[in-house]
Amino acid sequence: MDNLRREKLVLDSLDARLLLLLTDSPRLGVLECARRLGVARGTVQARLDRLTERGILGGFPPELDLAAMGYSLTAFAVLEIAQGKRAGVAEALAAIDEVCEVHATTGQGDLFVRLVARDNDDLQRVIDEVVSVPDVLRTSTSIALSTPVPPRVRPLLERTARTRT
């Protein structure tokens, strides 16, 4: 593979195998990762540094169960907002503790918001807080009944790990 093609690769097989290893065991040290991958410690450290520098690896947050923390209800809200007000609305939404993520979207609404609540009454409180944000014009909320496919990247990493570079 020529250097130009290699530079265009976002992840190679070793990067993917390293990320899979850290996905399964995020507390592993560099030396243990190197042992399990069969490469030098310096190679693992250089890969981690490069993945971090390129913004692919952002850290090692713990996986938290929000239901176990008392937030048993997950909902999704589609917000229609005033034109040109996305940044201000997003900033106001970020100040609401129960707002877990916000995506700017195409289609019916302008923002897609994942939020959590303790129960239905608490959800009403959170929705009231969301709709009181200036420049939020309309909202449509759906409650998640279950999560048959949780957020994941494993299949993408596994596919990349299988490819030869």
Tab-separated table of C-alpha atoms in Angstrom:
chain	number	residue	atom	x	y	z
A	1	MET	CA	0.000	0.000	0.000
A	2	ASP	CA	1.486	3.346	-0.925
A	3	ASN	CA	2.013	6.101	1.648
A	4	LEU	CA	-0.766	8.297	0.263
A	5	ARG	CA	-3.362	5.529	0.646
A	6	ARG	CA	-2.045	4.658	4.117
A	7	GLU	CA	-2.380	8.305	5.245
A	8	LYS	CA	-6.035	8.320	4.161
A	9	LEU	CA	-6.877	5.390	6.443
A	10	VAL	CA	-8.546	6.619	9.586
A	11	LEU	CA	-7.969	3.374	11.476
A	12	ASP	CA	-5.903	0.359	10.597
A	13	SER	CA	-6.290	-3.149	11.968
A	14	LEU	CA	-3.954	-2.581	14.932
A	15	ASP	CA	-5.725	0.658	15.887
A	16	ALA	CA	-9.068	-1.159	15.790
A	17	ARG	CA	-7.777	-4.115	17.821
A	18	LEU	CA	-6.349	-1.696	20.400
A	19	LEU	CA	-9.656	0.186	20.641
A	20	LEU	CA	-11.586	-3.094	20.971
A	21	LEU	CA	-9.270	-4.135	23.785
A	22	LEU	CA	-9.798	-0.828	25.585
A	23	THR	CA	-13.556	-0.989	24.958
A	24	ASP	CA	-13.679	-4.348	26.731
A	25	SER	CA	-11.171	-3.448	29.465
A	26	PRO	CA	-10.760	0.337	29.717
A	27	ARG	CA	-8.520	0.091	32.787
A	28	LEU	CA	-5.761	-1.857	31.038
A	29	GLY	CA	-2.368	-0.229	31.082
A	30	VAL	CA	-0.198	0.361	28.041
A	31	LEU	CA	2.136	-2.516	28.919
A	32	GLU	CA	-0.716	-5.033	29.219
A	33	CYS	CA	-2.239	-3.804	25.945
A	34	ALA	CA	1.124	-4.314	24.255
A	35	ARG	CA	1.406	-7.831	25.686
A	36	ARG	CA	-2.089	-8.815	24.549
A	37	LEU	CA	-1.624	-7.333	21.077
A	38	GLY	CA	1.873	-8.754	20.626
A	39	VAL	CA	3.506	-5.394	19.904
A	40	ALA	CA	5.997	-3.143	21.662
A	41	ARG	CA	4.912	-0.862	24.494
A	42	GLY	CA	6.121	2.149	22.507
A	43	THR	CA	3.931	1.124	19.588
A	44	VAL	CA	0.829	1.069	21.790
A	45	GLN	CA	1.712	4.423	23.363
A	46	ALA	CA	2.347	5.996	19.948
A	47	ARG	CA	-0.979	4.629	18.654
A	48	LEU	CA	-2.860	5.961	21.691
A	49	ASP	CA	-1.202	9.355	21.311
A	50	ARG	CA	-2.070	9.481	17.601
A	51	LEU	CA	-5.677	8.350	18.173
A	52	THR	CA	-6.074	11.013	20.855
A	53	GLU	CA	-4.414	13.719	18.741
A	54	ARG	CA	-6.699	12.916	15.794
A	55	GLY	CA	-9.783	13.112	18.030
A	56	ILE	CA	-10.741	9.457	17.574
A	57	LEU	CA	-10.080	8.573	21.217
A	58	GLY	CA	-11.542	11.142	23.577
A	59	GLY	CA	-11.019	9.442	26.906
A	60	PHE	CA	-12.102	6.552	29.045
A	61	PRO	CA	-15.371	7.468	30.738
A	62	PRO	CA	-17.070	4.784	32.798
A	63	GLU	CA	-20.192	3.145	31.386
A	64	LEU	CA	-23.038	4.295	33.592
A	65	ASP	CA	-26.497	2.784	33.953
A	66	LEU	CA	-28.800	5.795	34.177
A	67	ALA	CA	-31.750	3.651	35.325
A	68	ALA	CA	-29.669	2.378	38.236
A	69	MET	CA	-28.903	6.025	39.055
A	70	GLY	CA	-32.636	6.737	39.310
A	71	TYR	CA	-33.255	7.985	35.759
A	72	SER	CA	-35.395	5.108	34.515
A	73	LEU	CA	-37.113	7.046	31.743
A	74	THR	CA	-35.415	7.971	28.460
A	75	ALA	CA	-37.166	10.219	25.966
A	76	PHE	CA	-36.369	11.821	22.640
A	77	ALA	CA	-37.599	15.268	21.705
A	78	VAL	CA	-37.623	16.788	18.241
A	79	LEU	CA	-37.417	20.559	18.540
A	80	GLU	CA	-38.332	23.170	15.996
A	81	ILE	CA	-36.433	26.375	16.710
A	82	ALA	CA	-36.305	29.906	15.354
A	83	GLN	CA	-34.042	30.251	12.319
A	84	GLY	CA	-30.429	31.108	13.113
A	85	LYS	CA	-30.800	30.397	16.838
A	86	ARG	CA	-29.227	26.927	17.037
A	87	ALA	CA	-26.142	27.924	19.039
A	88	GLY	CA	-28.113	29.790	21.705
A	89	VAL	CA	-30.735	27.060	22.019
A	90	ALA	CA	-28.034	24.365	22.234
A	91	GLU	CA	-26.250	26.324	24.948
A	92	ALA	CA	-29.485	26.661	26.948
A	93	LEU	CA	-30.265	22.953	26.508
A	94	ALA	CA	-26.777	22.052	27.733
A	95	ALA	CA	-27.616	23.847	30.979
A	96	ILE	CA	-30.488	21.396	31.637
A	97	ASP	CA	-28.974	18.488	33.584
A	98	GLU	CA	-31.342	15.865	32.167
A	99	VAL	CA	-30.421	16.667	28.553
A	100	CYS	CA	-27.919	13.950	27.624
A	101	GLU	CA	-27.226	14.882	23.997
A	102	VAL	CA	-28.409	17.209	21.259
A	103	HIS	CA	-28.034	16.690	17.506
A	104	ALA	CA	-28.719	19.247	14.766
A	105	THR	CA	-30.774	17.413	12.154
A	106	THR	CA	-32.464	17.662	8.802
A	107	GLY	CA	-36.085	16.736	8.281
A	108	GLN	CA	-39.083	17.513	10.475
A	109	GLY	CA	-37.273	19.278	13.293
A	110	ASP	CA	-34.088	21.208	13.843
A	111	LEU	CA	-32.708	19.514	16.949
A	112	PHE	CA	-32.976	15.936	18.192
A	113	VAL	CA	-32.592	15.740	21.968
A	114	ARG	CA	-32.085	12.691	24.183
A	115	LEU	CA	-33.125	13.332	27.741
A	116	VAL	CA	-33.739	11.350	30.894
A	117	ALA	CA	-36.136	11.651	33.790
A	118	ARG	CA	-36.981	9.798	36.981
A	119	ASP	CA	-40.637	9.165	36.025
A	120	ASN	CA	-43.486	10.675	33.977
A	121	ASP	CA	-44.004	13.617	36.337
A	122	ASP	CA	-40.290	14.383	36.217
A	123	LEU	CA	-40.377	14.111	32.410
A	124	GLN	CA	-43.124	16.742	32.330
A	125	ARG	CA	-40.907	19.028	34.420
A	126	VAL	CA	-37.967	18.487	32.053
A	127	ILE	CA	-40.122	19.083	28.953
A	128	ASP	CA	-41.475	22.273	30.538
A	129	GLU	CA	-37.893	23.378	31.060
A	130	VAL	CA	-37.003	22.560	27.443
A	131	VAL	CA	-39.982	24.408	25.956
A	132	SER	CA	-39.237	27.447	28.114
A	133	VAL	CA	-35.880	27.868	26.337
A	134	PRO	CA	-36.075	31.041	24.230
A	135	ASP	CA	-36.448	30.345	20.493
A	136	VAL	CA	-37.843	26.807	20.962
A	137	LEU	CA	-41.021	27.030	18.884
A	138	ARG	CA	-42.406	23.503	19.061
A	139	THR	CA	-41.488	20.118	20.476
A	140	SER	CA	-42.580	16.545	19.910
A	141	THR	CA	-41.489	14.021	22.526
A	142	SER	CA	-41.397	10.228	22.410
A	143	ILE	CA	-40.661	7.949	25.362
A	144	ALA	CA	-38.283	5.046	24.807
A	145	LEU	CA	-39.884	1.778	25.901
A	146	SER	CA	-36.665	-0.246	25.575
A	147	THR	CA	-33.249	-0.115	23.951
A	148	PRO	CA	-32.867	-3.251	21.813
A	149	VAL	CA	-29.622	-1.915	20.263
A	150	PRO	CA	-27.674	0.301	22.675
A	151	PRO	CA	-25.102	2.847	21.449
A	152	ARG	CA	-22.217	0.910	19.958
A	153	VAL	CA	-19.102	1.075	17.824
A	154	ARG	CA	-17.916	-2.518	18.272
A	155	PRO	CA	-19.125	-3.802	14.852
A	156	LEU	CA	-17.227	-1.021	13.083
A	157	LEU	CA	-14.063	-1.727	15.065
A	158	GLU	CA	-14.372	-5.487	14.483
A	159	ARG	CA	-14.717	-4.979	10.726
A	160	THR	CA	-11.667	-2.715	10.683
A	161	ALA	CA	-9.694	-5.140	12.878
A	162	ARG	CA	-10.324	-7.922	10.320
A	163	THR	CA	-8.975	-5.905	7.392
A	164	ARG	CA	-5.364	-6.252	6.384
A	165	THR	CA	-3.290	-3.110	5.931
